Coordinates of C-alpha atoms in Angstrom, one line a residue:
M1 CA 65.4 38.5 -7.0
A2 CA 67.7 37.1 -5.1
L3 CA 68.0 36.4 -1.4
T4 CA 70.6 37.7 1.0
A5 CA 72.9 34.8 2.1
R6 CA 73.1 33.9 5.9
T7 CA 75.9 32.9 7.6
C8 CA 76.1 30.2 10.3
R9 CA 78.6 30.5 12.7
G10 CA 79.8 27.5 15.0
D11 CA 78.7 28.9 18.4
R12 CA 76.2 26.3 19.4
G13 CA 76.3 27.1 22.9
V14 CA 74.1 29.9 22.6
G15 CA 70.8 28.0 22.5
A16 CA 68.6 26.9 25.3
T17 CA 69.5 24.3 27.8
L18 CA 67.6 21.8 29.5
R19 CA 67.5 21.6 33.5
V20 CA 65.9 19.1 36.0
L21 CA 63.9 21.3 38.7
R22 CA 63.1 19.3 41.8
G23 CA 60.0 20.1 43.8
G24 CA 60.1 22.4 46.6
K25 CA 58.0 24.7 48.8
G26 CA 55.5 26.7 46.6
R27 CA 55.7 24.1 43.6
S28 CA 53.1 21.3 43.3
T29 CA 54.0 18.2 41.5
P30 CA 51.4 16.6 39.6
R31 CA 49.6 13.8 41.2
R32 CA 48.8 10.5 40.0
P33 CA 44.9 9.3 39.8
T34 CA 43.8 7.5 42.6
A35 CA 41.3 4.6 42.1
R36 CA 38.6 6.6 43.3
S37 CA 39.1 9.1 40.7
A38 CA 39.2 6.8 38.3
Q39 CA 36.2 4.8 39.5
R40 CA 34.3 8.2 39.6
C41 CA 35.6 8.7 35.7
R42 CA 34.4 5.5 34.7
R43 CA 30.9 6.1 36.2
L44 CA 30.9 9.4 34.8
F45 CA 31.6 7.9 31.2
V46 CA 29.1 4.9 31.8
V47 CA 26.4 7.7 32.5
A48 CA 27.5 9.8 29.7
S49 CA 27.4 6.6 27.6
V50 CA 23.7 5.6 28.7
A51 CA 22.4 9.2 28.1
L52 CA 24.0 9.2 24.7
L53 CA 22.3 6.0 24.0
C54 CA 19.0 7.2 25.2
V55 CA 19.1 10.4 23.0
T56 CA 19.9 8.3 20.3
T57 CA 17.0 6.2 20.6
L58 CA 14.5 8.8 21.1
G59 CA 15.8 10.6 18.2
M60 CA 15.6 7.4 15.9
G61 CA 12.1 6.6 17.2
R62 CA 10.8 10.2 16.1
V63 CA 12.5 10.0 13.1
A64 CA 10.7 6.6 12.3
L65 CA 7.6 8.2 13.4
T66 CA 7.9 11.0 10.9
V67 CA 8.5 8.9 8.2
K68 CA 5.6 6.7 9.1
A69 CA 3.3 9.7 9.1
T70 CA 4.8 10.9 5.8
E71 CA 4.0 7.6 4.3
A72 CA 0.5 7.6 5.4
A73 CA 0.2 11.4 4.3
V74 CA 1.3 10.4 0.9
A75 CA -0.7 7.2 0.7
A76 CA -3.9 9.2 1.8
G77 CA -3.0 12.0 -1.0
S78 CA -2.9 9.0 -3.4
L79 CA -6.2 7.6 -2.6
A80 CA -7.8 11.2 -2.8
A81 CA -6.5 11.3 -6.3
D82 CA -7.9 8.3 -7.1
I83 CA -11.3 8.6 -5.6
E84 CA -11.3 12.0 -7.6
A85 CA -10.4 10.4 -10.9
E86 CA -13.3 7.6 -10.2
R87 CA -15.8 10.6 -9.7
I88 CA -14.8 11.9 -13.0
A89 CA -15.1 8.7 -14.7
I90 CA -18.8 8.3 -13.0
E91 CA -19.8 11.8 -14.2
Q92 CA -18.5 10.8 -17.6
L93 CA -20.3 7.7 -17.9
E94 CA -23.6 9.3 -16.7
A95 CA -23.2 12.1 -19.1
Y96 CA -22.7 9.4 -22.0
R97 CA -25.5 7.3 -20.5
S98 CA -28.0 10.2 -20.7
A99 CA -26.8 11.0 -24.1
L100 CA -27.5 7.3 -25.4
V101 CA -31.3 7.3 -23.6
S102 CA -32.2 10.6 -25.3
P103 CA -35.6 10.0 -26.9
P104 CA -34.4 12.0 -30.1
R105 CA -31.5 9.1 -30.6
I106 CA -33.7 6.3 -29.6
Q107 CA -36.3 7.5 -32.4
G108 CA -33.4 7.8 -35.0
L109 CA -32.3 4.5 -34.4
A110 CA -35.9 3.1 -34.7
E111 CA -36.5 4.8 -37.9
T112 CA -33.1 3.8 -39.4
S113 CA -32.4 0.3 -38.3
M114 CA -35.5 -1.1 -37.4
K115 CA -37.5 0.9 -40.3
M116 CA -40.1 2.0 -37.4
K117 CA -42.5 5.1 -37.9
A118 CA -44.2 7.4 -35.5
A119 CA -47.8 6.3 -34.5
G120 CA -50.7 8.5 -36.3
E121 CA -53.0 7.3 -34.1
I122 CA -52.6 6.1 -30.5
D123 CA -55.7 3.6 -29.4
Y124 CA -55.7 2.9 -25.7
I125 CA -57.1 -0.3 -23.7
E126 CA -59.2 0.1 -20.6
L127 CA -58.7 -3.0 -18.3
A128 CA -61.1 -3.6 -16.3
V129 CA -60.0 -5.8 -13.6
N130 CA -62.6 -8.1 -11.5
A131 CA -61.3 -10.8 -9.7
P132 CA -63.0 -14.0 -10.2
S133 CA -65.2 -15.3 -7.3
A134 CA -64.5 -18.7 -5.8
A135 CA -67.8 -19.7 -7.4
E136 CA -66.5 -18.7 -11.0
T137 CA -63.1 -20.6 -10.2
A138 CA -65.0 -23.8 -9.2
A139 CA -67.4 -23.4 -12.2
D140 CA -64.3 -23.0 -14.5
A141 CA -62.5 -25.5 -13.1
S142 CA -65.4 -27.9 -13.3
G143 CA -65.2 -27.7 -17.2
A144 CA -68.0 -25.7 -17.7
R145 CA -67.5 -23.6 -21.3
R146 CA -68.0 -20.2 -21.8
S147 CA -70.6 -19.5 -24.5
D148 CA -69.5 -15.9 -25.5
R149 CA -66.3 -15.7 -27.7
A150 CA -66.1 -12.4 -26.9
E151 CA -65.9 -13.0 -23.2
V152 CA -62.8 -15.4 -23.6
V153 CA -61.1 -12.9 -25.9
A154 CA -61.3 -10.4 -23.0
D155 CA -59.8 -13.0 -20.6
V156 CA -56.6 -13.7 -22.9
L157 CA -56.2 -9.8 -23.3
T158 CA -56.7 -9.5 -19.6
S159 CA -54.0 -12.1 -18.6
I160 CA -51.6 -10.6 -21.4
M161 CA -52.0 -7.0 -20.1
R162 CA -51.3 -8.2 -16.3
M163 CA -48.3 -10.1 -17.5
T164 CA -46.9 -6.9 -19.5
A165 CA -47.7 -4.8 -16.4
G166 CA -45.9 -6.7 -14.1
E167 CA -43.0 -7.0 -16.6
A168 CA -42.8 -3.1 -16.8
Q169 CA -43.1 -2.6 -13.3
V170 CA -39.9 -4.9 -12.6
L171 CA -38.1 -2.9 -15.3
L172 CA -39.1 0.6 -13.6
V173 CA -38.3 -0.7 -10.0
G174 CA -35.0 -1.9 -11.7
D175 CA -34.1 1.0 -12.9
A176 CA -35.2 3.1 -9.9
A177 CA -33.0 0.7 -7.6
L178 CA -30.1 1.8 -9.8
T179 CA -30.5 5.4 -9.6
S180 CA -31.0 5.2 -6.0
S181 CA -28.0 3.3 -5.4
R182 CA -25.9 6.7 -6.6

């Protein structure tokens, strides 16, 4: 496709011409800014700049507070997850401990590793606790010998039983203290 050719004529005088217009009646000439209007514009610019600076500072402060609040929320969530993981670990340890202290397990370990058997007959020893009087203590201290051997054996057994009962009580109280701390 071809375009049609335009011909240019040498008549250049047909275009627009510029002319100078002088101010007269009805026409206003643009005024130059006076010092008062320039000062007012400067004050307006300063006020607008200060307002913009205040708005920017407040916006940045709000963003900073939002960031800190978000960081605190994330940290709290992380701590909650850690606490939950520790609770689960505690429950697993409790289950493992209860499995370790079960009577059938202890009986099996005693039979296999220590070659122990269940007792066929159980005997109990009754302990009659009579505190020695001051006179008896003085008589023992003075070196008086007891004539009856059975009485000496009973005293030895009494002291052993007291020591064993004291140790058992310490173990029970220690175990109770561990249980109550949970």
